[in-house]
Amino acid sequence: MNTEKKTASVLTLGCKVNQYESEAIAEKLEENGFTVVPFGEACEVAVINTCTVTSEGGRKARQMIRRTAKEFPSCRILVTGCDAQLEPEKLLALPGVVYVCGTRNKMTVVAEALRAVNGDTGKKNGVVPAEGDFEEMKIARFDRTRAYVKIQDGCNAHCTYCIIPHVRGDIVSRKREDVIGEIRALAASGCPEVVLTGIETSAYEYGLSGLMEEIEGIDGIRRVRLGSLDPSFMKPAFTDAIASLSKTAHHFHLSLQSGSDRILAKMKRKYNRTMALNNMEYLRSVMPDVMFSTDVMTGFPGETEEDFLDTVDFAKRARFLHIHVFTYSRRPGTPADKMTDQVPEDIKIERSHRLIEVGNGIRNEIYREVIEKGEPLEVLIETVKNGIASGHTGNFIECVFPVPDCENLRGTFVNVQPVGIDGETLRCEVR
């Protein structure tokens, strides 16, 4: 084996935390002599970072494992992530898989990749309990124009539909000095925007607003975003602390799940609709241009048409810029899986389609108001292709606009004038 030409690929399934962890794995593989190629190309080692938040996530992981083994029979497959934590033996039994580890020792895949390319093709279950300290990892580069920075892992909420606390374990947080050190390095490499992310970002134990205040002083970082937040966390004290920071992006993704008090109680969420709406309205009072996005589940056990209409009403009152709509998925091992009032699949899907249409209408209404207001928008350019640039404003409005083909504007900030709606984006012109 020519160790100077070891090749590997990494596939990420699931959340932004997984994306960060996959990047850390890829960089560590390169430090150990691997050339990392795009997933789907021939390579000696393939790492698949799995998701299990829904049953579809687990199914897709197994599908990708089988496909890789079929297309590249000599490739050694290493599997990590949430689905690996949940069902290690099932994944280890699949063709081509030589190593499985879970959520608290993901970086061990690097040493096991070296073992595999050095001729040891025996199968090995490396899953450890989802407990203990925060697993240290870091990244030095970033895709596009923003970097995800993991600050926290685990969740103590134990919502009735969710398997994640079982596979991610209790809350652990990364030391503030380690987070700051990583962001300083990213800023030095030209990264203008960071997203602080975790399984439950708001559960960061060393002070989330204090961390953001410290990032405020890092030269080169222009925007700081937060990962998905529990609506109950957005209380006035936290809002006041971050609203005064110049780098705070005026967009927040709230993990709502439902707008029905009855369903929220069945889910064992920590808020009701009144609390969530009040927190959002207070944030708007101190940050008038703020935008919100959310995740909403349709068809949770026992959800009636009235409950669903409560969610529709909430969405309209909250005026979400984006709504990620998904149907409830049964997960064995969760209390919701044993509830007897399961909603038929066709009703889940029908409600999902209706809510997506509601969300599209709200977004277009917001866009029309922005156009009518006529004020310029500052956009961070993320892609340029065939003379068309795309990027986001600080409050996460996606804009598209023509630019000269000869200019490489990716990663720069420009002011644009909104002129129309182009599908899910705002059509603009450079001022």
GROMACS .gro file of C-alpha atoms in nm:
model
  431
    1MET     CA    1   0.000   0.000   0.000
    2ASN     CA    2   0.136   0.341  -0.101
    3THR     CA    3   0.061   0.541   0.211
    4GLU     CA    4   0.135   0.867   0.032
    5LYS     CA    5  -0.175   0.827  -0.183
    6LYS     CA    6  -0.441   0.722   0.065
    7THR     CA    7  -0.786   0.840  -0.044
    8ALA     CA    8  -1.100   0.896   0.160
    9SER     CA    9  -1.442   1.054   0.128
   10VAL     CA   10  -1.693   1.178   0.385
   11LEU     CA   11  -2.072   1.184   0.354
   12THR     CA   12  -2.284   1.393   0.592
   13LEU     CA   13  -2.646   1.308   0.662
   14GLY     CA   14  -2.859   1.526   0.887
   15CYS     CA   15  -2.803   1.841   1.087
   16LYS     CA   16  -2.558   2.131   1.096
   17VAL     CA   17  -2.378   1.969   1.390
   18ASN     CA   18  -2.307   1.668   1.171
   19GLN     CA   19  -2.179   1.900   0.898
   20TYR     CA   20  -1.930   2.054   1.139
   21GLU     CA   21  -1.820   1.715   1.270
   22SER     CA   22  -1.774   1.579   0.918
   23GLU     CA   23  -1.554   1.874   0.826
   24ALA     CA   24  -1.344   1.813   1.139
   25ILE     CA   25  -1.308   1.447   1.041
   26ALA     CA   26  -1.212   1.537   0.683
   27GLU     CA   27  -0.945   1.781   0.799
   28LYS     CA   28  -0.805   1.524   1.043
   29LEU     CA   29  -0.793   1.263   0.767
   30GLU     CA   30  -0.588   1.504   0.556
   31GLU     CA   31  -0.353   1.568   0.848
   32ASN     CA   32  -0.293   1.192   0.853
   33GLY     CA   33  -0.198   1.166   0.488
   34PHE     CA   34  -0.533   1.109   0.320
   35THR     CA   35  -0.650   1.288   0.009
   36VAL     CA   36  -1.019   1.361   0.065
   37VAL     CA   37  -1.224   1.328  -0.253
   38PRO     CA   38  -1.594   1.401  -0.309
   39PHE     CA   39  -1.824   1.128  -0.182
   40GLY     CA   40  -1.926   0.901  -0.468
   41GLU     CA   41  -1.580   0.888  -0.622
   42ALA     CA   42  -1.358   0.583  -0.595
   43CYS     CA   43  -1.156   0.584  -0.271
   44GLU     CA   44  -1.002   0.347  -0.021
   45VAL     CA   45  -1.206   0.464   0.278
   46ALA     CA   46  -1.556   0.614   0.298
   47VAL     CA   47  -1.685   0.772   0.619
   48ILE     CA   48  -2.063   0.801   0.651
   49ASN     CA   49  -2.186   1.034   0.926
   50THR     CA   50  -2.544   0.927   0.997
   51CYS     CA   51  -2.867   1.081   1.124
   52THR     CA   52  -3.154   0.915   1.308
   53VAL     CA   53  -3.388   1.202   1.391
   54THR     CA   54  -3.646   1.032   1.168
   55SER     CA   55  -3.681   0.676   1.041
   56GLU     CA   56  -3.602   0.813   0.694
   57GLY     CA   57  -3.259   0.920   0.819
   58GLY     CA   58  -3.170   0.566   0.921
   59ARG     CA   59  -3.306   0.424   0.597
   60LYS     CA   60  -3.098   0.665   0.390
   61ALA     CA   61  -2.782   0.578   0.584
   62ARG     CA   62  -2.823   0.208   0.509
   63GLN     CA   63  -2.903   0.288   0.146
   64MET     CA   64  -2.581   0.487   0.106
   65ILE     CA   65  -2.376   0.214   0.273
   66ARG     CA   66  -2.513  -0.053   0.038
   67ARG     CA   67  -2.467   0.170  -0.265
   68THR     CA   68  -2.106   0.244  -0.176
   69ALA     CA   69  -2.029  -0.123  -0.115
   70LYS     CA   70  -2.184  -0.216  -0.451
   71GLU     CA   71  -2.014   0.055  -0.657
   72PHE     CA   72  -1.674   0.025  -0.486
   73PRO     CA   73  -1.632  -0.330  -0.352
   74SER     CA   74  -1.277  -0.267  -0.225
   75CYS     CA   75  -1.374   0.047  -0.031
   76ARG     CA   76  -1.369   0.015   0.347
   77ILE     CA   77  -1.670   0.187   0.500
   78LEU     CA   78  -1.663   0.351   0.842
   79VAL     CA   79  -1.994   0.460   0.996
   80THR     CA   80  -2.045   0.714   1.272
   81GLY     CA   81  -2.319   0.942   1.405
   82CYS     CA   82  -2.660   0.911   1.561
   83ASP     CA   83  -2.790   0.609   1.371
   84ALA     CA   84  -2.464   0.429   1.444
   85GLN     CA   85  -2.511   0.503   1.815
   86LEU     CA   86  -2.865   0.362   1.797
   87GLU     CA   87  -2.809   0.049   1.586
   88PRO     CA   88  -2.437  -0.031   1.567
   89GLU     CA   89  -2.462  -0.407   1.516
   90LYS     CA   90  -2.711  -0.373   1.229
   91LEU     CA   91  -2.483  -0.128   1.051
   92LEU     CA   92  -2.170  -0.332   1.121
   93ALA     CA   93  -2.334  -0.632   0.956
   94LEU     CA   94  -2.378  -0.449   0.625
   95PRO     CA   95  -2.139  -0.524   0.336
   96GLY     CA   96  -1.819  -0.320   0.329
   97VAL     CA   97  -1.852  -0.180   0.681
   98VAL     CA   98  -1.536  -0.231   0.889
   99TYR     CA   99  -1.592   0.015   1.174
  100VAL     CA  100  -1.884   0.172   1.357
  101CYS     CA  101  -1.870   0.440   1.626
  102GLY     CA  102  -2.131   0.672   1.772
  103THR     CA  103  -2.173   1.032   1.878
  104ARG     CA  104  -1.914   1.083   2.152
  105ASN     CA  105  -1.605   0.940   1.982
  106LYS     CA  106  -1.643   1.037   1.617
  107MET     CA  107  -1.279   1.133   1.573
  108THR     CA  108  -1.174   0.769   1.627
  109VAL     CA  109  -1.272   0.705   1.265
  110VAL     CA  110  -0.940   0.860   1.160
  111ALA     CA  111  -0.728   0.604   1.344
  112GLU     CA  112  -0.959   0.328   1.221
  113ALA     CA  113  -0.928   0.455   0.864
  114LEU     CA  114  -0.551   0.417   0.895
  115ARG     CA  115  -0.601   0.067   1.035
  116ALA     CA  116  -0.823  -0.022   0.740
  117VAL     CA  117  -0.586   0.102   0.466
  118ASN     CA  118  -0.296  -0.075   0.634
  119GLY     CA  119  -0.459  -0.408   0.568
  120ASP     CA  120  -0.676  -0.476   0.875
  121THR     CA  121  -1.024  -0.532   0.729
  122GLY     CA  122  -1.181  -0.692   1.036
  123LYS     CA  123  -1.510  -0.552   1.156
  124LYS     CA  124  -1.503  -0.351   1.478
  125ASN     CA  125  -1.776  -0.199   1.695
  126GLY     CA  126  -1.631   0.114   1.856
  127VAL     CA  127  -1.952   0.263   1.998
  128VAL     CA  128  -1.919   0.402   2.352
  129PRO     CA  129  -2.194   0.533   2.581
  130ALA     CA  130  -2.323   0.881   2.498
  131GLU     CA  131  -2.180   1.036   2.812
  132GLY     CA  132  -1.867   1.201   2.943
  133ASP     CA  133  -1.691   1.520   2.841
  134PHE     CA  134  -1.727   1.722   2.522
  135GLU     CA  135  -1.535   1.552   2.241
  136GLU     CA  136  -1.275   1.799   2.120
  137MET     CA  137  -1.248   1.864   1.748
  138LYS     CA  138  -1.188   2.169   1.536
  139ILE     CA  139  -1.192   2.303   1.184
  140ALA     CA  140  -0.957   2.544   1.008
  141ARG     CA  141  -1.147   2.607   0.686
  142PHE     CA  142  -1.501   2.673   0.574
  143ASP     CA  143  -1.724   2.608   0.277
  144ARG     CA  144  -1.906   2.887   0.095
  145THR     CA  145  -1.881   3.199   0.312
  146ARG     CA  146  -1.977   3.088   0.661
  147ALA     CA  147  -1.846   2.836   0.910
  148TYR     CA  148  -2.044   2.627   1.155
  149VAL     CA  149  -1.878   2.615   1.496
  150LYS     CA  150  -1.995   2.349   1.739
  151ILE     CA  151  -2.024   2.479   2.095
  152GLN     CA  152  -2.246   2.220   2.261
  153ASP     CA  153  -2.365   1.860   2.239
  154GLY     CA  154  -2.644   1.656   2.394
  155CYS     CA  155  -2.995   1.739   2.515
  156ASN     CA  156  -3.180   1.697   2.843
  157ALA     CA  157  -3.529   1.785   2.715
  158HIS     CA  158  -3.661   1.433   2.645
  159CYS     CA  159  -3.949   1.547   2.425
  160THR     CA  160  -4.187   1.258   2.369
  161TYR     CA  161  -4.119   1.227   1.994
  162CYS     CA  162  -3.740   1.256   2.002
  163ILE     CA  163  -3.472   0.985   2.014
  164ILE     CA  164  -3.183   1.233   2.012
  165PRO     CA  165  -3.125   1.254   2.393
  166HIS     CA  166  -3.082   0.876   2.386
  167VAL     CA  167  -2.815   0.882   2.115
  168ARG     CA  168  -2.646   1.217   2.195
  169GLY     CA  169  -2.657   1.196   2.575
  170ASP     CA  170  -2.686   1.472   2.832
  171ILE     CA  171  -2.572   1.828   2.771
  172VAL     CA  172  -2.200   1.898   2.747
  173SER     CA  173  -2.047   2.229   2.642
  174ARG     CA  174  -1.721   2.333   2.484
  175LYS     CA  175  -1.493   2.563   2.681
  176ARG     CA  176  -1.534   2.924   2.579
  177GLU     CA  177  -1.162   2.975   2.517
  178ASP     CA  178  -1.160   2.682   2.272
  179VAL     CA  179  -1.456   2.825   2.081
  180ILE     CA  180  -1.291   3.168   2.064
  181GLY     CA  181  -0.960   3.019   1.951
  182GLU     CA  182  -1.127   2.835   1.665
  183ILE     CA  183  -1.320   3.144   1.554
  184ARG     CA  184  -1.006   3.359   1.562
  185ALA     CA  185  -0.836   3.108   1.334
  186LEU     CA  186  -1.134   3.102   1.097
  187ALA     CA  187  -1.140   3.483   1.087
  188ALA     CA  188  -0.769   3.489   1.007
  189SER     CA  189  -0.835   3.258   0.712
  190GLY     CA  190  -1.096   3.497   0.573
  191CYS     CA  191  -1.424   3.369   0.718
  192PRO     CA  192  -1.671   3.661   0.752
  193GLU     CA  193  -1.958   3.477   0.922
  194VAL     CA  194  -1.989   3.206   1.187
  195VAL     CA  195  -2.289   3.004   1.302
  196LEU     CA  196  -2.275   2.883   1.663
  197THR     CA  197  -2.439   2.543   1.661
  198GLY     CA  198  -2.518   2.250   1.885
  199ILE     CA  199  -2.784   1.989   1.948
  200GLU     CA  200  -2.948   2.245   2.179
  201THR     CA  201  -2.753   2.566   2.118
  202SER     CA  202  -2.938   2.758   2.388
  203ALA     CA  203  -2.817   2.505   2.648
  204TYR     CA  204  -2.456   2.627   2.619
  205GLU     CA  205  -2.335   2.615   2.978
  206TYR     CA  206  -2.073   2.891   2.976
  207GLY     CA  207  -2.302   3.178   2.881
  208LEU     CA  208  -2.426   3.218   2.525
  209SER     CA  209  -2.464   3.596   2.533
  210GLY     CA  210  -2.120   3.629   2.694
  211LEU     CA  211  -1.969   3.415   2.422
  212MET     CA  212  -2.128   3.636   2.157
  213GLU     CA  213  -1.995   3.946   2.331
  214GLU     CA  214  -1.644   3.802   2.314
  215ILE     CA  215  -1.681   3.717   1.944
  216GLU     CA  216  -1.781   4.079   1.889
  217GLY     CA  217  -1.417   4.175   1.940
  218ILE     CA  218  -1.272   3.937   1.680
  219ASP     CA  219  -1.151   4.125   1.372
  220GLY     CA  220  -1.271   3.983   1.042
  221ILE     CA  221  -1.597   3.832   1.168
  222ARG     CA  222  -1.885   4.042   1.034
  223ARG     CA  223  -2.182   3.829   1.138
  224VAL     CA  224  -2.261   3.586   1.417
  225ARG     CA  225  -2.560   3.356   1.379
  226LEU     CA  226  -2.710   3.111   1.624
  227GLY     CA  227  -2.821   2.758   1.549
  228SER     CA  228  -3.169   2.630   1.622
  229LEU     CA  229  -3.308   2.768   1.949
  230ASP     CA  230  -3.586   2.665   2.188
  231PRO     CA  231  -3.853   2.941   2.184
  232SER     CA  232  -3.858   2.944   2.565
  233PHE     CA  233  -3.495   3.059   2.567
  234MET     CA  234  -3.559   3.387   2.387
  235LYS     CA  235  -3.644   3.580   2.702
  236PRO     CA  236  -3.603   3.961   2.728
  237ALA     CA  237  -3.280   3.940   2.931
  238PHE     CA  238  -3.105   3.737   2.660
  239THR     CA  239  -3.262   3.943   2.383
  240ASP     CA  240  -3.141   4.269   2.538
  241ALA     CA  241  -2.789   4.130   2.578
  242ILE     CA  242  -2.747   4.033   2.212
  243ALA     CA  243  -2.953   4.308   2.046
  244SER     CA  244  -2.685   4.565   2.129
  245LEU     CA  245  -2.410   4.364   1.958
  246SER     CA  246  -2.328   4.491   1.610
  247LYS     CA  247  -2.238   4.147   1.472
  248THR     CA  248  -2.554   3.966   1.583
  249ALA     CA  249  -2.736   3.850   1.270
  250HIS     CA  250  -3.099   3.961   1.289
  251HIS     CA  251  -3.238   3.616   1.217
  252PHE     CA  252  -3.328   3.334   1.456
  253HIS     CA  253  -3.438   2.980   1.384
  254LEU     CA  254  -3.683   2.863   1.649
  255SER     CA  255  -3.765   2.496   1.693
  256LEU     CA  256  -4.142   2.545   1.732
  257GLN     CA  257  -4.276   2.198   1.634
  258SER     CA  258  -4.643   2.299   1.682
  259GLY     CA  259  -4.862   2.602   1.742
  260SER     CA  260  -5.119   2.407   1.943
  261ASP     CA  261  -5.092   2.425   2.322
  262ARG     CA  262  -5.248   2.080   2.352
  263ILE     CA  263  -4.996   1.921   2.118
  264LEU     CA  264  -4.702   2.109   2.273
  265ALA     CA  265  -4.804   1.966   2.610
  266LYS     CA  266  -4.820   1.614   2.463
  267MET     CA  267  -4.475   1.669   2.316
  268LYS     CA  268  -4.349   1.788   2.658
  269ARG     CA  269  -4.209   2.107   2.511
  270LYS     CA  270  -4.102   2.379   2.756
  271TYR     CA  271  -4.329   2.657   2.626
  272ASN     CA  272  -4.679   2.732   2.504
  273ARG     CA  273  -4.788   2.945   2.210
  274THR     CA  274  -4.840   3.258   2.420
  275MET     CA  275  -4.489   3.241   2.565
  276ALA     CA  276  -4.334   3.185   2.223
  277LEU     CA  277  -4.529   3.468   2.058
  278ASN     CA  278  -4.455   3.709   2.343
  279ASN     CA  279  -4.081   3.636   2.322
  280MET     CA  280  -4.086   3.692   1.946
  281GLU     CA  281  -4.279   4.017   1.976
  282TYR     CA  282  -4.037   4.149   2.238
  283LEU     CA  283  -3.745   4.066   2.009
  284ARG     CA  284  -3.915   4.254   1.727
  285SER     CA  285  -3.958   4.556   1.956
  286VAL     CA  286  -3.580   4.587   2.007
  287MET     CA  287  -3.473   4.451   1.666
  288PRO     CA  288  -3.738   4.574   1.418
  289ASP     CA  289  -3.591   4.407   1.108
  290VAL     CA  290  -3.556   4.064   1.272
  291MET     CA  291  -3.673   3.758   1.078
  292PHE     CA  292  -3.765   3.416   1.212
  293SER     CA  293  -3.763   3.070   1.061
  294THR     CA  294  -3.883   2.749   1.221
  295ASP     CA  295  -3.936   2.373   1.215
  296VAL     CA  296  -4.295   2.249   1.233
  297MET     CA  297  -4.418   1.892   1.257
  298THR     CA  298  -4.753   1.782   1.119
  299GLY     CA  299  -4.943   1.474   1.230
  300PHE     CA  300  -4.810   1.429   1.584
  301PRO     CA  301  -5.022   1.162   1.762
  302GLY     CA  302  -5.359   1.305   1.853
  303GLU     CA  303  -5.329   1.614   1.632
  304THR     CA  304  -5.679   1.718   1.526
  305GLU     CA  305  -5.779   1.957   1.251
  306GLU     CA  306  -5.832   2.220   1.520
  307ASP     CA  307  -5.479   2.164   1.651
  308PHE     CA  308  -5.342   2.197   1.299
  309LEU     CA  309  -5.533   2.520   1.242
  310ASP     CA  310  -5.381   2.653   1.565
  311THR     CA  311  -5.042   2.592   1.408
  312VAL     CA  312  -5.146   2.771   1.090
  313ASP     CA  313  -5.269   3.063   1.298
  314PHE     CA  314  -4.942   3.072   1.491
  315ALA     CA  315  -4.739   3.074   1.169
  316LYS     CA  316  -4.936   3.371   1.040
  317ARG     CA  317  -4.904   3.563   1.367
  318ALA     CA  318  -4.531   3.487   1.392
  319ARG     CA  319  -4.476   3.574   1.023
  320PHE     CA  320  -4.201   3.319   0.968
  321LEU     CA  321  -3.970   3.393   0.677
  322HIS     CA  322  -3.917   3.019   0.627
  323ILE     CA  323  -4.101   2.715   0.764
  324HIS     CA  324  -3.934   2.375   0.745
  325VAL     CA  325  -4.238   2.146   0.745
  326PHE     CA  326  -4.205   1.774   0.805
  327THR     CA  327  -4.439   1.493   0.903
  328TYR     CA  328  -4.419   1.312   1.235
  329SER     CA  329  -4.208   0.997   1.214
  330ARG     CA  330  -4.246   0.718   1.469
  331ARG     CA  331  -3.925   0.635   1.652
  332PRO     CA  332  -3.919   0.313   1.857
  333GLY     CA  333  -3.803   0.386   2.211
  334THR     CA  334  -3.988   0.716   2.239
  335PRO     CA  335  -4.314   0.772   2.434
  336ALA     CA  336  -4.489   0.908   2.124
  337ASP     CA  337  -4.433   0.580   1.940
  338LYS     CA  338  -4.656   0.406   2.197
  339MET     CA  339  -4.938   0.662   2.179
  340THR     CA  340  -5.256   0.502   2.048
  341ASP     CA  341  -5.392   0.804   1.860
  342GLN     CA  342  -5.153   0.792   1.564
  343VAL     CA  343  -5.252   1.016   1.273
  344PRO     CA  344  -5.296   0.844   0.933
  345GLU     CA  345  -5.011   0.906   0.692
  346ASP     CA  346  -5.228   1.065   0.425
  347ILE     CA  347  -5.355   1.325   0.673
  348LYS     CA  348  -4.999   1.404   0.787
  349ILE     CA  349  -4.894   1.464   0.427
  350GLU     CA  350  -5.204   1.667   0.338
  351ARG     CA  351  -5.149   1.897   0.636
  352SER     CA  352  -4.782   1.927   0.548
  353HIS     CA  353  -4.869   2.047   0.196
  354ARG     CA  354  -5.120   2.298   0.331
  355LEU     CA  355  -4.871   2.441   0.579
  356ILE     CA  356  -4.603   2.469   0.310
  357GLU     CA  357  -4.845   2.676   0.103
  358VAL     CA  358  -4.917   2.898   0.404
  359GLY     CA  359  -4.543   2.944   0.456
  360ASN     CA  360  -4.490   3.036   0.090
  361GLY     CA  361  -4.764   3.297   0.116
  362ILE     CA  362  -4.611   3.452   0.430
  363ARG     CA  363  -4.265   3.466   0.271
  364ASN     CA  364  -4.397   3.634  -0.043
  365GLU     CA  365  -4.588   3.886   0.167
  366ILE     CA  366  -4.266   3.971   0.353
  367TYR     CA  367  -4.081   4.005   0.023
  368ARG     CA  368  -4.344   4.241  -0.117
  369GLU     CA  369  -4.314   4.461   0.193
  370VAL     CA  370  -3.934   4.471   0.156
  371ILE     CA  371  -3.969   4.573  -0.211
  372GLU     CA  372  -4.224   4.842  -0.130
  373LYS     CA  373  -4.005   4.979   0.149
  374GLY     CA  374  -3.733   5.029  -0.110
  375GLU     CA  375  -3.435   5.036   0.125
  376PRO     CA  376  -3.102   4.884   0.015
  377LEU     CA  377  -2.999   4.548   0.158
  378GLU     CA  378  -2.650   4.436   0.254
  379VAL     CA  379  -2.583   4.090   0.112
  380LEU     CA  380  -2.293   3.852   0.168
  381ILE     CA  381  -2.229   3.691  -0.172
  382GLU     CA  382  -2.211   3.313  -0.141
  383THR     CA  383  -2.215   3.192  -0.501
  384VAL     CA  384  -2.156   3.341  -0.845
  385LYS     CA  385  -2.255   3.140  -1.150
  386ASN     CA  386  -2.317   3.250  -1.509
  387GLY     CA  387  -2.325   3.613  -1.408
  388ILE     CA  388  -2.579   3.562  -1.128
  389ALA     CA  389  -2.480   3.607  -0.764
  390SER     CA  390  -2.673   3.477  -0.466
  391GLY     CA  391  -2.640   3.537  -0.095
  392HIS     CA  392  -2.818   3.630   0.223
  393THR     CA  393  -2.886   3.945   0.417
  394GLY     CA  394  -2.819   3.959   0.789
  395ASN     CA  395  -3.182   3.868   0.855
  396PHE     CA  396  -3.149   3.574   0.612
  397ILE     CA  397  -3.341   3.695   0.311
  398GLU     CA  398  -3.197   3.513   0.011
  399CYS     CA  399  -3.118   3.750  -0.277
  400VAL     CA  400  -3.019   3.691  -0.639
  401PHE     CA  401  -2.878   3.958  -0.869
  402PRO     CA  402  -2.665   3.995  -1.183
  403VAL     CA  403  -2.293   4.070  -1.153
  404PRO     CA  404  -2.015   4.101  -1.411
  405ASP     CA  405  -1.885   3.759  -1.515
  406CYS     CA  406  -1.526   3.873  -1.480
  407GLU     CA  407  -1.555   3.959  -1.112
  408ASN     CA  408  -1.503   3.706  -0.836
  409LEU     CA  409  -1.724   3.855  -0.567
  410ARG     CA  410  -1.775   3.545  -0.356
  411GLY     CA  411  -1.727   3.627   0.013
  412THR     CA  412  -1.776   4.000  -0.026
  413PHE     CA  413  -2.053   4.228   0.098
  414VAL     CA  414  -2.254   4.437  -0.149
  415ASN     CA  415  -2.556   4.664  -0.127
  416VAL     CA  416  -2.847   4.566  -0.349
  417GLN     CA  417  -3.188   4.709  -0.432
  418PRO     CA  418  -3.485   4.466  -0.417
  419VAL     CA  419  -3.696   4.475  -0.734
  420GLY     CA  420  -3.903   4.155  -0.747
  421ILE     CA  421  -3.971   3.799  -0.636
  422ASP     CA  422  -3.796   3.509  -0.808
  423GLY     CA  423  -3.938   3.185  -0.668
  424GLU     CA  424  -3.811   3.152  -0.312
  425THR     CA  425  -3.563   3.435  -0.351
  426LEU     CA  426  -3.570   3.814  -0.372
  427ARG     CA  427  -3.460   3.947  -0.711
  428CYS     CA  428  -3.231   4.247  -0.672
  429GLU     CA  429  -2.995   4.482  -0.853
  430VAL     CA  430  -2.654   4.596  -0.731
  431ARG     CA  431  -2.663   4.959  -0.627
   0.00000   0.00000   0.00000
